[in-house]
Coordinates of C-alpha atoms and ligand atoms in Angstrom, one line a residue:
X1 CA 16.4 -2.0 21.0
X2 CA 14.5 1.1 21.4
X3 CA 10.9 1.2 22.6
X4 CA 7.7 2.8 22.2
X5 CA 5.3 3.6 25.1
X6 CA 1.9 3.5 24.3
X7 CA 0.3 6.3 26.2
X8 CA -3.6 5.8 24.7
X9 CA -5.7 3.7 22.4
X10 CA -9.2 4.6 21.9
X11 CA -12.2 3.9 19.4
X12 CA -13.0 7.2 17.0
X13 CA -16.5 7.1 15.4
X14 CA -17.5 9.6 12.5
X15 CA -18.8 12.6 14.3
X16 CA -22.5 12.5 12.5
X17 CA -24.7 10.4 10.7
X18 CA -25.5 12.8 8.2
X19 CA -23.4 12.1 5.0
X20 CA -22.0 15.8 3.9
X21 CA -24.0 15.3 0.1
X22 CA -22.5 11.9 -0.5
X23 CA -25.5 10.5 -2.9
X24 CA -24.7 7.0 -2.4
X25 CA -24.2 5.3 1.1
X26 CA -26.4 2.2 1.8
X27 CA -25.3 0.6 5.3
X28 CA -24.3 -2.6 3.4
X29 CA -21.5 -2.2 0.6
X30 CA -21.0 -5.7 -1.5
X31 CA -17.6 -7.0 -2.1
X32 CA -16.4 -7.6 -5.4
X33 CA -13.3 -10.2 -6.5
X34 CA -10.7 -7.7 -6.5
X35 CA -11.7 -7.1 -2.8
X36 CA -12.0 -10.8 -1.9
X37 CA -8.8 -11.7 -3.2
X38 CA -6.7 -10.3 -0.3
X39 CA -8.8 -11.5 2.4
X40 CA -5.9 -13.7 3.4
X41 CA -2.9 -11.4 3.5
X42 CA -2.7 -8.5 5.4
X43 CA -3.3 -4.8 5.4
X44 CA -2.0 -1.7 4.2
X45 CA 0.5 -0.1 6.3
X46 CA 1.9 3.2 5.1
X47 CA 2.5 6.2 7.2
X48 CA 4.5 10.0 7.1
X49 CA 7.1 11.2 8.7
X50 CA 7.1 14.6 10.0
X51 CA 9.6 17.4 11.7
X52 CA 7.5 18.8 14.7
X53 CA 5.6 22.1 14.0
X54 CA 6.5 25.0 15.9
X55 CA 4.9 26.0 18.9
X56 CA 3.0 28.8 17.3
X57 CA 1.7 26.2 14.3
X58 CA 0.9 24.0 17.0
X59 CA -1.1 26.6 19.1
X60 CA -3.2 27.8 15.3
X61 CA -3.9 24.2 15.0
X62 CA -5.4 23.6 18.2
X63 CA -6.9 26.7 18.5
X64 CA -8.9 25.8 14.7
X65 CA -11.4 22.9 16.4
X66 CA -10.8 24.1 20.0
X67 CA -8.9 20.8 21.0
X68 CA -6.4 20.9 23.5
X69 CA -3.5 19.4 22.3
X70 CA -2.2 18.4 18.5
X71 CA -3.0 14.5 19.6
X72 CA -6.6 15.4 20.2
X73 CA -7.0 17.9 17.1
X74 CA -5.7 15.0 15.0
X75 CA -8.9 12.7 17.0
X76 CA -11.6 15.4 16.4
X77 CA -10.6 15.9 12.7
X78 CA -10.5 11.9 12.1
X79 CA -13.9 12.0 13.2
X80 CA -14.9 14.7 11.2
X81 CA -12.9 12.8 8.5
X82 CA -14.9 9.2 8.8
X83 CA -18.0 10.7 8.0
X84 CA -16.7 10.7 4.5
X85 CA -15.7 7.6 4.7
X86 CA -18.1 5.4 6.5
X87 CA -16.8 2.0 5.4
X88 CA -13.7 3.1 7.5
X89 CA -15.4 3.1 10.4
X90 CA -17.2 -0.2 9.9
X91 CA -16.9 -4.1 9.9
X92 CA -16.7 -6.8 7.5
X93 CA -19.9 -8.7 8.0
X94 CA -20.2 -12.3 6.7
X95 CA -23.1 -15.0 5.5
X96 CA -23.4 -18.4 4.8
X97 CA -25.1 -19.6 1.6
X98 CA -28.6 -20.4 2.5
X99 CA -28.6 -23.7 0.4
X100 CA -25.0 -24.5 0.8
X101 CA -23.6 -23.5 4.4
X102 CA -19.9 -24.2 3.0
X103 CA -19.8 -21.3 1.0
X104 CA -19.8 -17.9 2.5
X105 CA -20.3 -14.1 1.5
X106 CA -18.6 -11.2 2.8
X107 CA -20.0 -7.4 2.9
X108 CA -18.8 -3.6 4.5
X109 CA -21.5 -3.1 7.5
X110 CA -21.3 0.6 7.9
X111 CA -22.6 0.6 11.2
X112 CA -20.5 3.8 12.9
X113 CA -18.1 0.5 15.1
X114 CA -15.5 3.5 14.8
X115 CA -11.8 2.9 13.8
X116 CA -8.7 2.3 16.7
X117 CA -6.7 5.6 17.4
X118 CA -3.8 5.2 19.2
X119 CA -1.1 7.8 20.6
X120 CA 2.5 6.8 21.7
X121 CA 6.0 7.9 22.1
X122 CA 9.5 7.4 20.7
X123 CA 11.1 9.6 23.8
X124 CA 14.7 8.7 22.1
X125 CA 14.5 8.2 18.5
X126 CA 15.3 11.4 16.0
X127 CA 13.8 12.3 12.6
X128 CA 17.3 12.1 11.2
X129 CA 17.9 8.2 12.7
X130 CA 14.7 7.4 10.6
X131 CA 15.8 9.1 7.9
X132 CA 19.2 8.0 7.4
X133 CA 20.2 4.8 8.7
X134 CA 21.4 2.4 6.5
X135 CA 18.5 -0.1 7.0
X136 CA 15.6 1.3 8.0
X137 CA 15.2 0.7 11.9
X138 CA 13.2 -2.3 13.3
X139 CA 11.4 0.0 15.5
X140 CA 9.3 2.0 12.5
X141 CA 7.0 -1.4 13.0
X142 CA 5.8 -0.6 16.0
X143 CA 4.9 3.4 14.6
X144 CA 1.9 0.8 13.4
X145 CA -1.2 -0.3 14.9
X146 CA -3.2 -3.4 13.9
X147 CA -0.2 -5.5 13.3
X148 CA -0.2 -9.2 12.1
X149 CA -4.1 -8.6 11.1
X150 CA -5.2 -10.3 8.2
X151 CA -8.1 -8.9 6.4
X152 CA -10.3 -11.7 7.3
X153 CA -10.5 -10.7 11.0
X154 CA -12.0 -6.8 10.2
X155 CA -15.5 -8.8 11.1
X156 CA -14.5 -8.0 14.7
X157 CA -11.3 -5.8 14.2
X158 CA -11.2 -2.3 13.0
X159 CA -10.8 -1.8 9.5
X160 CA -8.5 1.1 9.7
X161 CA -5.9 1.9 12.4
X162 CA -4.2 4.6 13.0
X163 CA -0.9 5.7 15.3
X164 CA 0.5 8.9 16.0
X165 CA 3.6 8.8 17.5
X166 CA 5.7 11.3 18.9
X167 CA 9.7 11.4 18.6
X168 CA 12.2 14.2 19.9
X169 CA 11.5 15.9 17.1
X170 CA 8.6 14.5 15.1
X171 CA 5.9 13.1 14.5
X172 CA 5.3 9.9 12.7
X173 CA 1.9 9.3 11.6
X174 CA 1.2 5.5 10.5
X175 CA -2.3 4.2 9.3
X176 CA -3.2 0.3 8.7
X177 CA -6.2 0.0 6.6
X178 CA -7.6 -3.8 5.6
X179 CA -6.7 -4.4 2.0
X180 CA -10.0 -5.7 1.3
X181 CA -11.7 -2.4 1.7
X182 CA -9.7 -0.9 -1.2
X183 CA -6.3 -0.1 -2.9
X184 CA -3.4 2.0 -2.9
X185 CA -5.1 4.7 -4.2
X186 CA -8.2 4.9 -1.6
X187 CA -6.1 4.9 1.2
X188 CA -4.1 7.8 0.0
X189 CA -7.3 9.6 -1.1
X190 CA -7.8 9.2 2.9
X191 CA -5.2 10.0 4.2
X192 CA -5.4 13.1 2.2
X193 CA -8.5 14.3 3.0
X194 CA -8.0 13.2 6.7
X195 CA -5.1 15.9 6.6
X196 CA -7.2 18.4 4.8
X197 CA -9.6 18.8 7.3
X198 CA -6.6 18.8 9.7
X199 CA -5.6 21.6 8.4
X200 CA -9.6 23.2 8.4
X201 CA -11.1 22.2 5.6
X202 CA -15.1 21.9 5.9
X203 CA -15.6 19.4 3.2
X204 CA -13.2 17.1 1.8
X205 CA -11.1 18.0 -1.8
X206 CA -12.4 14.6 -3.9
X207 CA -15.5 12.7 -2.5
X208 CA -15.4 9.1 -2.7
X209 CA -17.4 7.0 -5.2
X210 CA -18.4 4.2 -2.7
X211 CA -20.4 2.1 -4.8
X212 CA -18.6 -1.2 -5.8
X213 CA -18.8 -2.2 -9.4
X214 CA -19.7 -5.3 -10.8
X215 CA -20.2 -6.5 -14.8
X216 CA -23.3 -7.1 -15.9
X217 CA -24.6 -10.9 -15.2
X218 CA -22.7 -10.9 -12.0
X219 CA -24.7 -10.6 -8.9
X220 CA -23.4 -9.9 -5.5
X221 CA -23.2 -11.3 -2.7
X222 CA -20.4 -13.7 -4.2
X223 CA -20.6 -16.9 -2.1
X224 CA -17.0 -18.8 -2.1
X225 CA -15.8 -21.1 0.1
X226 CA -12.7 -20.0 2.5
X227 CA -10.0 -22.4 4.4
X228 CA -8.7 -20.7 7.2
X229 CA -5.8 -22.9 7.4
X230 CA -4.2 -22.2 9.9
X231 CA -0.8 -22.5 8.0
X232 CA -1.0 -19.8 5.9
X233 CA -2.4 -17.6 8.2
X234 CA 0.9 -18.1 10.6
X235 CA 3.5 -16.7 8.1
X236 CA 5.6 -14.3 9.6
X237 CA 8.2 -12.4 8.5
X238 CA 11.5 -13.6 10.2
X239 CA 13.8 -11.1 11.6
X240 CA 16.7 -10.4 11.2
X241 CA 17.7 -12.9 8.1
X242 CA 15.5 -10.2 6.1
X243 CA 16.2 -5.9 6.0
X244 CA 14.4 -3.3 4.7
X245 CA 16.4 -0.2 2.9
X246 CA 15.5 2.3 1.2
X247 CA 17.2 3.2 -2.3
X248 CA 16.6 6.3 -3.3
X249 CA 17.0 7.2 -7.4
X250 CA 16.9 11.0 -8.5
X251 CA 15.3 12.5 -11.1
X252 CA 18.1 12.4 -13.4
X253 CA 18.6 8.5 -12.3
X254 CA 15.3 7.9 -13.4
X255 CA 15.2 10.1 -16.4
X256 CA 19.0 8.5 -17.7
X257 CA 17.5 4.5 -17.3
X258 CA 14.2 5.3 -18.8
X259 CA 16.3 7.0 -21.8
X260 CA 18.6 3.7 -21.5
X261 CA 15.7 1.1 -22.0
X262 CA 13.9 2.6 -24.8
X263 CA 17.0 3.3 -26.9
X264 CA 18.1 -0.4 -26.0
X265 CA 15.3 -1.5 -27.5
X266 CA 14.6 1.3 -30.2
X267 CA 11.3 2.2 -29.0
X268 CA 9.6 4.8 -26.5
X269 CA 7.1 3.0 -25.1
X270 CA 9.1 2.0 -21.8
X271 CA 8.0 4.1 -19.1
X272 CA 10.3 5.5 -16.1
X273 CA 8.4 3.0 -14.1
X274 CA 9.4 -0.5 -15.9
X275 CA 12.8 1.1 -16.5
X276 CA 13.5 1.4 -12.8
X277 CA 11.8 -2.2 -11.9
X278 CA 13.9 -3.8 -14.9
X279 CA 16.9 -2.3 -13.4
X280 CA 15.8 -3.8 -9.5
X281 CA 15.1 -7.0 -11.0
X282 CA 18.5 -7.6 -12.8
X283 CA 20.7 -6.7 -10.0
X284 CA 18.9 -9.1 -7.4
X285 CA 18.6 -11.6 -10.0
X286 CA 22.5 -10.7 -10.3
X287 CA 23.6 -10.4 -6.6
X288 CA 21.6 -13.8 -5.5
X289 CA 23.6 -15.6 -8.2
X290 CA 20.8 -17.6 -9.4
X291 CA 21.4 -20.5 -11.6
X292 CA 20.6 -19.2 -15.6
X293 CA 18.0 -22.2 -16.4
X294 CA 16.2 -21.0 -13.2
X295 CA 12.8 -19.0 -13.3
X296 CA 12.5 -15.6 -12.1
X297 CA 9.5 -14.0 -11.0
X298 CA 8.3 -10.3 -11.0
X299 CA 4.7 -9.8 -9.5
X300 CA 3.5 -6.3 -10.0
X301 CA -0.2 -4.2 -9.8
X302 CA -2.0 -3.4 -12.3
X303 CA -5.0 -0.9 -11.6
X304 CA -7.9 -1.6 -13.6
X305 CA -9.7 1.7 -12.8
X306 CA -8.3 3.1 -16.5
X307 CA -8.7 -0.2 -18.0
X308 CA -12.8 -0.7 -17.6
X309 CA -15.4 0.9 -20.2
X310 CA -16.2 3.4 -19.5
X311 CA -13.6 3.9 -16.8
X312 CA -14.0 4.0 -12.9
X313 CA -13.4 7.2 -11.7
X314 CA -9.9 7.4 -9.4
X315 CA -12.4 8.3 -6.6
X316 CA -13.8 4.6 -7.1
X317 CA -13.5 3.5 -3.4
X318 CA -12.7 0.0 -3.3
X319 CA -9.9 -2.3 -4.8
X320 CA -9.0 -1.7 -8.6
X321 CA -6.5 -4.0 -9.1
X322 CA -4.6 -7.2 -10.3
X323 CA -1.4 -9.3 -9.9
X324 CA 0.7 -10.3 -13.1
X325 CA 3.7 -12.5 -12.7
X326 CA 6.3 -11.9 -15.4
X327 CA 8.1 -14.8 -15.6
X328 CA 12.0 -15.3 -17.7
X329 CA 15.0 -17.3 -16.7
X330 CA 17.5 -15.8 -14.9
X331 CA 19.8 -16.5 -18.0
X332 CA 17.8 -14.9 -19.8
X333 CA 16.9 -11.6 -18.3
X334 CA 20.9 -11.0 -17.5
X335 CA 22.7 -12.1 -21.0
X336 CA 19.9 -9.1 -22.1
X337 CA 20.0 -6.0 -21.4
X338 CA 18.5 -3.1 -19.2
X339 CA 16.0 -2.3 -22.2
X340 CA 15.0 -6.2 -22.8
X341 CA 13.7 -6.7 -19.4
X342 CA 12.0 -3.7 -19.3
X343 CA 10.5 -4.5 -22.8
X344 CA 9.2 -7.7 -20.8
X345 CA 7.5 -5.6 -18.1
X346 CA 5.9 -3.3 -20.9
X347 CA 4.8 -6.2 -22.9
X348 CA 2.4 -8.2 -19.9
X349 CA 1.0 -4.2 -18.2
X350 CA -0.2 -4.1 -21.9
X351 CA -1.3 -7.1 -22.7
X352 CA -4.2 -6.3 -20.0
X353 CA -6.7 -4.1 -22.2
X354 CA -10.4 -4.6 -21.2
X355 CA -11.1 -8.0 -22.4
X356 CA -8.0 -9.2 -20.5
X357 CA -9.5 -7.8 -17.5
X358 CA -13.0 -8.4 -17.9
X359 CA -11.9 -12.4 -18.5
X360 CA -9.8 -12.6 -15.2
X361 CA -12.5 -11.2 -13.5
X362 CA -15.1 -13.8 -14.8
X363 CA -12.3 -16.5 -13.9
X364 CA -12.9 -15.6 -10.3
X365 CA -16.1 -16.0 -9.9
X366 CA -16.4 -18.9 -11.4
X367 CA -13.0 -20.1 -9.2
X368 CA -12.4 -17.6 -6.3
X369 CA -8.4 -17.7 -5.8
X370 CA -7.4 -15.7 -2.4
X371 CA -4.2 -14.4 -2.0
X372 CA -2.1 -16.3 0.5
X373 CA 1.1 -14.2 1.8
X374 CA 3.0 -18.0 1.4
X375 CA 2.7 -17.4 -2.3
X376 CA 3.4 -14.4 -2.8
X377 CA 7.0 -14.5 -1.4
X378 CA 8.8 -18.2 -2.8
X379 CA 12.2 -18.4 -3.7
X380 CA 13.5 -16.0 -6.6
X381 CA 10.3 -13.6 -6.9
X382 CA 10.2 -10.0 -6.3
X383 CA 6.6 -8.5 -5.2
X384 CA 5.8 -5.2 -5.9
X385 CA 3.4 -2.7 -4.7
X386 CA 2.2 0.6 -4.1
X387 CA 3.3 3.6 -6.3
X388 CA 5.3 6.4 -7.3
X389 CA 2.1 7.6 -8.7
X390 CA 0.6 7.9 -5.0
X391 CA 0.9 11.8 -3.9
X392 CA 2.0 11.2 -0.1
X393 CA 3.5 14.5 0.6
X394 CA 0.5 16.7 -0.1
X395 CA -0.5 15.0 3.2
X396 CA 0.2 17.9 5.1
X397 CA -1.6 18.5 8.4
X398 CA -0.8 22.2 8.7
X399 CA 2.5 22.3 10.0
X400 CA 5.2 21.6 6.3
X401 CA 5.1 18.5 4.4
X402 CA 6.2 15.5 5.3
X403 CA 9.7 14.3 5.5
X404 CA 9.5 11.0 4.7
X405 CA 7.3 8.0 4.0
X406 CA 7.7 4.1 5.0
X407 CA 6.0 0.7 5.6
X408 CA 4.7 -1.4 8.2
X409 CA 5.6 -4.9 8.4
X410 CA 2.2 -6.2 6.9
X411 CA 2.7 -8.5 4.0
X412 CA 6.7 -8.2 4.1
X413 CA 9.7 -10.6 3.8
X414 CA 11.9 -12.0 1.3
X415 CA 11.6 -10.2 -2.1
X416 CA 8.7 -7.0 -0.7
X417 CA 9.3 -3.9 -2.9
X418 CA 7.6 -1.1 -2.1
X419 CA 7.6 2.0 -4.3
X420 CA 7.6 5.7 -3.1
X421 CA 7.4 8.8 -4.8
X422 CA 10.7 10.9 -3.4
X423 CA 10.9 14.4 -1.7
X424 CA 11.9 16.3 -4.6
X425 CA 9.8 16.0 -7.4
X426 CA 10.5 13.3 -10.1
X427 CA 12.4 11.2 -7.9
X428 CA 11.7 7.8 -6.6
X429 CA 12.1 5.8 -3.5
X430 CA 12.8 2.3 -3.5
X431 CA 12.3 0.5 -0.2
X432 CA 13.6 -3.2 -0.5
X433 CA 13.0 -6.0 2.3
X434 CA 15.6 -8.8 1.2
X435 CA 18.1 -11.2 2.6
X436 CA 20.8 -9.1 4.4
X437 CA 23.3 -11.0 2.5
X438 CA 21.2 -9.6 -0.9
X439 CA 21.6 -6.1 0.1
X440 CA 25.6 -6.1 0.8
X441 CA 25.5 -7.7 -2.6
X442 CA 23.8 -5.0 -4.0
X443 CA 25.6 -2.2 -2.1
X444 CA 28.8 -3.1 -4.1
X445 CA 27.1 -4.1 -7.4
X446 CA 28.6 -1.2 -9.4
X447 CA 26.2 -1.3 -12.0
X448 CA 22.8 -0.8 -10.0
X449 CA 25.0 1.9 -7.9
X450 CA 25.6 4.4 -10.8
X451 CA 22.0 5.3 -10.7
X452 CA 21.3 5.3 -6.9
X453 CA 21.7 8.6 -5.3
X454 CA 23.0 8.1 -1.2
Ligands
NAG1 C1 -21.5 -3.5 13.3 O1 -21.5 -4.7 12.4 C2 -20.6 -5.7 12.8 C3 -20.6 -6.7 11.7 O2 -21.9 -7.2 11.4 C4 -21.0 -6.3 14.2 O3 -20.2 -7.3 14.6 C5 -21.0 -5.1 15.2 O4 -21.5 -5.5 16.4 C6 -21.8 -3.9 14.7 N1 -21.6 -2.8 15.6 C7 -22.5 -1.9 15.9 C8 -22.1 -0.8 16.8 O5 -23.7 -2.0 15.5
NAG2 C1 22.2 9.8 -10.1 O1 21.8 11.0 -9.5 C2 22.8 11.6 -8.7 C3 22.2 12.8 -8.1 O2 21.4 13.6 -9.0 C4 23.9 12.0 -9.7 O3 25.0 12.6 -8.9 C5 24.4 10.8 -10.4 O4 25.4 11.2 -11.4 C6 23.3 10.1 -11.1 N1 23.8 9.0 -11.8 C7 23.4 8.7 -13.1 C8 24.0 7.6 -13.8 O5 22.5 9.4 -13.6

């Protein structure tokens, strides 16, 4: 297989200690439950793929914060970047429970530690071979820093990563953030303002809202206690018995299912979104055979920002989110149709209204349950996350949009969906990571090809 050479890793730091008119930064941010529960698994690894810019782009660029090369531009802005951010560039810090010593509380220190940088190169590997092989290559893992870290180490690892790695012809630009700093949606609200002062913003578009909420009558810190068995933390995907591909569904595919599921069901309250899932769901349910009297199991997000009242603003900068199973036997969910098992998707995201939420909430801190990758991925269960919803190809860092978006291997194997919004607007990526023998299944399943677009 191909290699990457690392040519530099360094530490980047925000550039000041004054906090550009954020009102609220205290050097010690609380954690809530829906940042607890990941500790466990592992971080967020998305990045963008892009064609190179020209030399005259790259020149402007450089030229614009008097670096001397694009890799060092992209260092000077992060910097400038952090000190937007500043849990990014800080550690998690833990305490034990004065009266109890088995029972532990964890907190953002944003002490300036600085996050990892790291600049490499692909000297063989083309935008296109990312692009369009069939399975997306092994070698996109290593476009990653920070890999294998569970959440629980950021009290001496960085809690955000980032790799820029050039190819012949591109540039792939990877970040690894720990999960239990925030969501989807704070690390795109980064990575967006991280390319806006790229390109030479002063201030960022959005400032984040870095206080973390809590109900009334709960008080932070939350003490729980936390088993680092050492069996759960060694879960690791195993190559090659799974692949990851991307399927890619246009805006008409989308458009003609969503249409499909509603007038299945004679309603229109299914959304594109559970349309396209139900659609995923029945053909691996259908291509790994299994048995009708056995239980399927469809984990997906649900963000809570919308759901709280009043709401959190989308700027809230820490997790906002839960995981529903949807459970149905396999018999069940293929005698049905397209529209039923998207009916079953519509019914649980809204089932959780406020009191739904608020209640799940108060059932963790009463009885803290952490996230362990070994659950998430058992036998006959899709996981799903991230979002079409997340705007990745605005990221541009002043040489064209992106190209294309993919995934590191944190918190992947048997039955990881992650969902992309596609190039053209209304479209949707679908990158899979299943058994090989699932995906040749799939390939010549005529009914989930109709609406894939190759
Ligand atoms: C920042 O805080 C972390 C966690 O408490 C600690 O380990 C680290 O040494 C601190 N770094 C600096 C530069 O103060
Ligand atoms: C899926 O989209 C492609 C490209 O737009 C189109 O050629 C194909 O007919 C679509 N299939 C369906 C069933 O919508």
């Amino acid at each position: 297989m191909e290699e990457i050479q690392i040519v530099s890793t360094c530490v980047v730091r925000a550039s000041s200690n004054s906090n550009n008119g954020i009102t609220h930064t205290s050097q010690n941010i609380e954690m809530t439950p829906w940042d607890l529960q990941f500790l466990l698994v592992e971080t967020i690894q998305k990045g963008l793929l892009f064609k190179k810019p020209t030399p005259q782009q790259q020149n402007n660029l450089i030229k614009s914060l008097n670096s001397l090369s694009l890799v060092d531009h992209l260092k000077a802005s992060l910097s400038r970047t952090l000190d937007f951010f500043p849990p990014l560039a800080g550690r998690f810090s833990t305490t034990k429970n004065p009266n109890d010593n088995t029972i532990t509380s964890f907190s953002i220190t944003c002490n300036n530690s600085g996050a990892e940088f790291t600049h490499a190169i692909a000297p063989e590997l083309t935008v296109k071979e990312i692009l369009e092989s069939c399975y997306v290559p092994t070698i996109v893992h290593s476009f990653f820093p920070l890999n294998k870290v569970r959440n629980v180490q950021c009290v001496t690892k960085p809690l955000l990563g980032v790799q820029v790695t050039e190819l012949v012809d591109g540039y792939f630009i990877g970040c690894t953030m720990s999960h239990s700093l925030g969501d989807g949606t704070c690390f795109w609200h980064f990575f967006n303002s991280w390319s806006e002062i790229t390109r030479g913003f002063e201030l960022i578009s959005r400032f984040p809202t870095l206080e973390r909420w809590f109900p009334q009558n709960v008080n932070p810190p939350i003490y729980f206690p936390l088993e680092l068995d050492d069996e759960k933390l060694d879960v690791c995907m195993e190559m090659p018995i799974v692949k990851e591909r991307v399927f890619h569904l246009s805006k008409e595919n989308v458009s003609k299912l969503k249409a499909k599921a509603n007038y299945e069901m004679d309603t229109k309250s299914i959304s594109s979104l559970q349309a396209f899932l139900a659609h995923l769901w029945r053909c691996v349910t259908r291509c790994n055979r299994v048995n009708a009297n056995e239980e399927v199991i469809l984990n997906i997000v649900i963000g809570t920002r919308t759901r709280l009242d009043p709401p959190l603003p989308e700027e809230y900068w820490g997790n906002a989110a839960i995981i529903k199973p949807i459970k149905v036997k396999a018999g069940e969910l293929l005698e049905n149709g397209l529209g039923y098992a998207a009916l079953l998707i519509n019914k649980v995201v809204a089932s959780q209204n406020y009191e739904e939420v608020m209640d799940s909430y108060r059932r963790w801190v009463e009885n803290p349950v952490i996230v362990s990758k070994k659950s998430l991925f058992v036998a006959n269960r899709l996981s799903i996350s991230s979002s079409p919803k997340f705007n990745v190809y605005s990221c541009d860092f002043g040489w064209g949009k992106p190209v294309g978006v993919r995934s590191g291997m944190a918190n992947k194997d048997n039955g990881k969906v992650t969902l992309f919004r596609g190039v053209e607007e209304g479209s949707v990526d679908i990158e899979v990571c299943l058994m090989t023998s699932t995906l040749l299944a799939m390939e010549n399943d005529e009914e989930f090809m109709e609406f894939i677009t190759v």
